[in-house]
Amino acid sequence: MALAAAKEKWKVAIIEKKAIGGTCALWGCVPKKVLISGEELANFSQRMAAAGLSSNTTPDWSELMAFKHRLTRSFSQDSRSRCKNTI
Ligand SMILES: Cc1cc2nc3c(=O)[nH]c(=O)nc-3n(C[C@H](O)[C@H](O)[C@H](O)COP(=O)(O)OP(=O)(O)OC[C@H]3O[C@@H](n4cnc5c(N)ncnc54)[C@H](O)[C@@H]3O)c2cc1C
């Protein structure tokens, strides 16, 4: 909305308590899906083992969390750049 208004030459100010980018990208859909993918991997591995099949695929949760932070930080930086370049 702010970007659309700025493109129409309106004076725009953005006040954001935390990082710019929105709930979905930074705290909702995207981080949730990254963490769920780790749980799905662990669950699949357990079901393989329960069926007597060898499986040692377990996620490295600290790596996954670090990836989630990198991903959401890059989304936020992109949003910030778009705002800086437009507003
Ligand atoms: C844990 C969790 C998981 C979720 N999972 C899903 C899911 O899987 N599927 C689904 O459909 N919904 C999911 N949601 C809901 C989804 O995140 C919200 O419905 C959606 O974010 C609402 O968008 P909004 O733009 O109304 O508000 P918000 O995203 O909360 O916006 C709040 C603030 O961010 C700013 N903002 C928003 N977008 C941008 C942007 N692109 N760039 C810069 N600033 C921006 C707004 O201006 C505002 O100040 C989930 C929510 C949570 C909390």
PDB file of C-alpha atoms and ligand atoms in Angstrom:
ATOM      1  CA  MET A   1       0.000   0.000   0.000  1.00  0.00           C
ATOM      2  CA  ALA A   2       2.782   2.433   1.003  1.00  0.00           C
ATOM      3  CA  LEU A   3       4.753   1.649  -2.169  1.00  0.00           C
ATOM      4  CA  ALA A   4       1.660   2.073  -4.353  1.00  0.00           C
ATOM      5  CA  ALA A   5       0.910   5.432  -2.717  1.00  0.00           C
ATOM      6  CA  ALA A   6       4.544   6.596  -3.151  1.00  0.00           C
ATOM      7  CA  LYS A   7       4.452   5.638  -6.842  1.00  0.00           C
ATOM      8  CA  GLU A   8       1.398   7.911  -7.168  1.00  0.00           C
ATOM      9  CA  LYS A   9       3.587  10.738  -5.736  1.00  0.00           C
ATOM     10  CA  TRP A  10       1.905  10.807  -2.323  1.00  0.00           C
ATOM     11  CA  LYS A  11       4.085  11.699   0.677  1.00  0.00           C
ATOM     12  CA  VAL A  12       4.493   8.441   2.588  1.00  0.00           C
ATOM     13  CA  ALA A  13       5.935   7.610   6.001  1.00  0.00           C
ATOM     14  CA  ILE A  14       6.349   4.046   7.255  1.00  0.00           C
ATOM     15  CA  ILE A  15       6.350   3.268  10.970  1.00  0.00           C
ATOM     16  CA  GLU A  16       7.239  -0.342  11.748  1.00  0.00           C
ATOM     17  CA  LYS A  17       7.789  -1.681  15.256  1.00  0.00           C
ATOM     18  CA  LYS A  18       9.990  -4.570  14.130  1.00  0.00           C
ATOM     19  CA  ALA A  19      11.439  -5.482  10.724  1.00  0.00           C
ATOM     20  CA  ILE A  20       9.724  -4.489   7.478  1.00  0.00           C
ATOM     21  CA  GLY A  21       8.326  -7.364   5.413  1.00  0.00           C
ATOM     22  CA  GLY A  22       5.073  -8.493   6.971  1.00  0.00           C
ATOM     23  CA  THR A  23       3.911 -11.394   9.118  1.00  0.00           C
ATOM     24  CA  CYS A  24       3.810 -14.019   6.350  1.00  0.00           C
ATOM     25  CA  ALA A  25       7.418 -13.593   5.208  1.00  0.00           C
ATOM     26  CA  LEU A  26       9.054 -12.855   8.568  1.00  0.00           C
ATOM     27  CA  TRP A  27       7.088 -14.636  11.339  1.00  0.00           C
ATOM     28  CA  GLY A  28       4.241 -16.602   9.718  1.00  0.00           C
ATOM     29  CA  CYS A  29       3.977 -18.745   6.578  1.00  0.00           C
ATOM     30  CA  VAL A  30       7.617 -18.822   5.437  1.00  0.00           C
ATOM     31  CA  PRO A  31       9.432 -19.595   8.732  1.00  0.00           C
ATOM     32  CA  LYS A  32       6.673 -22.059   9.639  1.00  0.00           C
ATOM     33  CA  LYS A  33       7.184 -23.955   6.362  1.00  0.00           C
ATOM     34  CA  VAL A  34      10.969 -24.065   6.828  1.00  0.00           C
ATOM     35  CA  LEU A  35      10.599 -25.586  10.314  1.00  0.00           C
ATOM     36  CA  ILE A  36       7.822 -27.974   9.233  1.00  0.00           C
ATOM     37  CA  SER A  37      10.120 -29.317   6.501  1.00  0.00           C
ATOM     38  CA  GLY A  38      12.573 -30.370   9.250  1.00  0.00           C
ATOM     39  CA  GLU A  39       9.801 -32.104  11.203  1.00  0.00           C
ATOM     40  CA  GLU A  40       8.616 -33.872   8.026  1.00  0.00           C
ATOM     41  CA  LEU A  41      12.136 -35.135   7.387  1.00  0.00           C
ATOM     42  CA  ALA A  42      12.453 -36.472  10.962  1.00  0.00           C
ATOM     43  CA  ASN A  43       8.971 -38.047  10.786  1.00  0.00           C
ATOM     44  CA  PHE A  44       9.693 -39.739   7.455  1.00  0.00           C
ATOM     45  CA  SER A  45      12.977 -41.059   8.809  1.00  0.00           C
ATOM     46  CA  GLN A  46      11.209 -42.515  11.896  1.00  0.00           C
ATOM     47  CA  ARG A  47       8.572 -44.234   9.741  1.00  0.00           C
ATOM     48  CA  MET A  48      11.323 -45.753   7.589  1.00  0.00           C
ATOM     49  CA  ALA A  49      13.054 -47.062  10.717  1.00  0.00           C
ATOM     50  CA  ALA A  50       9.734 -48.413  12.099  1.00  0.00           C
ATOM     51  CA  ALA A  51       9.317 -50.370   8.862  1.00  0.00           C
ATOM     52  CA  GLY A  52      12.737 -51.896   9.379  1.00  0.00           C
ATOM     53  CA  LEU A  53      14.423 -49.763   6.723  1.00  0.00           C
ATOM     54  CA  SER A  54      17.725 -48.132   7.458  1.00  0.00           C
ATOM     55  CA  SER A  55      17.436 -44.392   7.760  1.00  0.00           C
ATOM     56  CA  ASN A  56      19.600 -41.858   9.540  1.00  0.00           C
ATOM     57  CA  THR A  57      18.212 -38.667   8.074  1.00  0.00           C
ATOM     58  CA  THR A  58      17.605 -36.265  10.931  1.00  0.00           C
ATOM     59  CA  PRO A  59      17.576 -32.512  10.502  1.00  0.00           C
ATOM     60  CA  ASP A  60      20.182 -30.357  12.159  1.00  0.00           C
ATOM     61  CA  TRP A  61      17.786 -28.016  13.977  1.00  0.00           C
ATOM     62  CA  SER A  62      20.373 -25.320  14.677  1.00  0.00           C
ATOM     63  CA  GLU A  63      21.320 -25.249  10.967  1.00  0.00           C
ATOM     64  CA  LEU A  64      17.651 -25.086  10.012  1.00  0.00           C
ATOM     65  CA  MET A  65      17.068 -22.206  12.457  1.00  0.00           C
ATOM     66  CA  ALA A  66      20.116 -20.397  11.053  1.00  0.00           C
ATOM     67  CA  PHE A  67      18.743 -20.908   7.518  1.00  0.00           C
ATOM     68  CA  LYS A  68      15.328 -19.569   8.618  1.00  0.00           C
ATOM     69  CA  HIS A  69      17.002 -16.458  10.101  1.00  0.00           C
ATOM     70  CA  ARG A  70      19.063 -15.895   6.912  1.00  0.00           C
ATOM     71  CA  LEU A  71      15.980 -16.294   4.723  1.00  0.00           C
ATOM     72  CA  THR A  72      13.703 -13.979   6.718  1.00  0.00           C
ATOM     73  CA  ARG A  73      16.520 -11.417   7.115  1.00  0.00           C
ATOM     74  CA  SER A  74      17.012 -11.355   3.331  1.00  0.00           C
ATOM     75  CA  PHE A  75      13.253 -10.847   2.817  1.00  0.00           C
ATOM     76  CA  SER A  76      13.312  -7.974   5.268  1.00  0.00           C
ATOM     77  CA  GLN A  77      16.379  -6.402   3.630  1.00  0.00           C
ATOM     78  CA  ASP A  78      14.702  -6.683   0.195  1.00  0.00           C
ATOM     79  CA  SER A  79      11.536  -5.021   1.514  1.00  0.00           C
ATOM     80  CA  ARG A  80      13.607  -2.290   3.149  1.00  0.00           C
ATOM     81  CA  SER A  81      15.520  -1.641  -0.106  1.00  0.00           C
ATOM     82  CA  ARG A  82      12.298  -1.500  -2.113  1.00  0.00           C
ATOM     83  CA  CYS A  83      10.882   1.026   0.353  1.00  0.00           C
ATOM     84  CA  LYS A  84      14.100   3.109   0.396  1.00  0.00           C
ATOM     85  CA  ASN A  85      14.247   3.185  -3.403  1.00  0.00           C
ATOM     86  CA  THR A  86      10.607   4.160  -3.838  1.00  0.00           C
ATOM     87  CA  ILE A  87       9.692   6.330  -0.852  1.00  0.00           C
TER      88      ILE A  87
HETATM   89  C1  LIG B   1       2.738 -18.624  12.572  1.00  0.00           C
HETATM   90  C2  LIG B   1       1.871 -18.176  11.400  1.00  0.00           C
HETATM   91  C3  LIG B   1       1.784 -18.990  10.296  1.00  0.00           C
HETATM   92  C4  LIG B   1       0.995 -18.610   9.196  1.00  0.00           C
HETATM   93  N1  LIG B   1       0.915 -19.433   8.127  1.00  0.00           N
HETATM   94  C5  LIG B   1       0.150 -19.095   7.070  1.00  0.00           C
HETATM   95  C6  LIG B   1       0.083 -19.932   5.907  1.00  0.00           C
HETATM   96  O1  LIG B   1       0.707 -20.998   5.852  1.00  0.00           O
HETATM   97  N2  LIG B   1      -0.701 -19.532   4.889  1.00  0.00           N
HETATM   98  C7  LIG B   1      -1.407 -18.360   4.913  1.00  0.00           C
HETATM   99  O2  LIG B   1      -2.122 -18.060   3.953  1.00  0.00           O
HETATM  100  N3  LIG B   1      -1.338 -17.530   5.985  1.00  0.00           N
HETATM  101  C8  LIG B   1      -0.594 -17.864   7.052  1.00  0.00           C
HETATM  102  N4  LIG B   1      -0.513 -17.022   8.129  1.00  0.00           N
HETATM  103  C9  LIG B   1      -1.292 -15.783   8.104  1.00  0.00           C
HETATM  104  C10 LIG B   1      -0.589 -14.693   7.305  1.00  0.00           C
HETATM  105  O3  LIG B   1       0.734 -14.479   7.794  1.00  0.00           O
HETATM  106  C11 LIG B   1      -1.403 -13.395   7.460  1.00  0.00           C
HETATM  107  O4  LIG B   1      -2.717 -13.643   7.051  1.00  0.00           O
HETATM  108  C12 LIG B   1      -0.839 -12.295   6.585  1.00  0.00           C
HETATM  109  O5  LIG B   1       0.515 -12.075   6.923  1.00  0.00           O
HETATM  110  C13 LIG B   1      -1.637 -11.019   6.764  1.00  0.00           C
HETATM  111  O6  LIG B   1      -1.038 -10.060   5.910  1.00  0.00           O
HETATM  112  P1  LIG B   1      -1.236  -8.509   6.133  1.00  0.00           P
HETATM  113  O7  LIG B   1      -0.530  -7.836   4.997  1.00  0.00           O
HETATM  114  O8  LIG B   1      -2.700  -8.240   6.370  1.00  0.00           O
HETATM  115  O9  LIG B   1      -0.559  -8.141   7.532  1.00  0.00           O
HETATM  116  P2  LIG B   1       0.953  -8.301   7.988  1.00  0.00           P
HETATM  117  O10 LIG B   1       1.723  -9.159   7.085  1.00  0.00           O
HETATM  118  O11 LIG B   1       0.900  -8.680   9.440  1.00  0.00           O
HETATM  119  O12 LIG B   1       1.482  -6.823   7.884  1.00  0.00           O
HETATM  120  C14 LIG B   1       1.878  -6.135   9.050  1.00  0.00           C
HETATM  121  C15 LIG B   1       2.868  -5.089   8.752  1.00  0.00           C
HETATM  122  O13 LIG B   1       3.836  -5.456   7.774  1.00  0.00           O
HETATM  123  C16 LIG B   1       3.798  -4.580   6.638  1.00  0.00           C
HETATM  124  N5  LIG B   1       3.954  -5.409   5.416  1.00  0.00           N
HETATM  125  C17 LIG B   1       3.153  -6.428   5.001  1.00  0.00           C
HETATM  126  N6  LIG B   1       3.626  -6.974   3.841  1.00  0.00           N
HETATM  127  C18 LIG B   1       4.745  -6.262   3.525  1.00  0.00           C
HETATM  128  C19 LIG B   1       5.684  -6.333   2.430  1.00  0.00           C
HETATM  129  N7  LIG B   1       5.553  -7.240   1.446  1.00  0.00           N
HETATM  130  N8  LIG B   1       6.720  -5.438   2.413  1.00  0.00           N
HETATM  131  C20 LIG B   1       6.845  -4.505   3.404  1.00  0.00           C
HETATM  132  N9  LIG B   1       5.995  -4.395   4.468  1.00  0.00           N
HETATM  133  C21 LIG B   1       4.961  -5.252   4.521  1.00  0.00           C
HETATM  134  C22 LIG B   1       2.454  -3.939   6.708  1.00  0.00           C
HETATM  135  O14 LIG B   1       2.505  -2.661   6.115  1.00  0.00           O
HETATM  136  C23 LIG B   1       2.218  -3.847   8.199  1.00  0.00           C
HETATM  137  O15 LIG B   1       2.839  -2.740   8.807  1.00  0.00           O
HETATM  138  C24 LIG B   1       0.275 -17.371   9.227  1.00  0.00           C
HETATM  139  C25 LIG B   1       0.404 -16.532  10.355  1.00  0.00           C
HETATM  140  C26 LIG B   1       1.182 -16.919  11.428  1.00  0.00           C
HETATM  141  C27 LIG B   1       1.312 -15.994  12.621  1.00  0.00           C
END
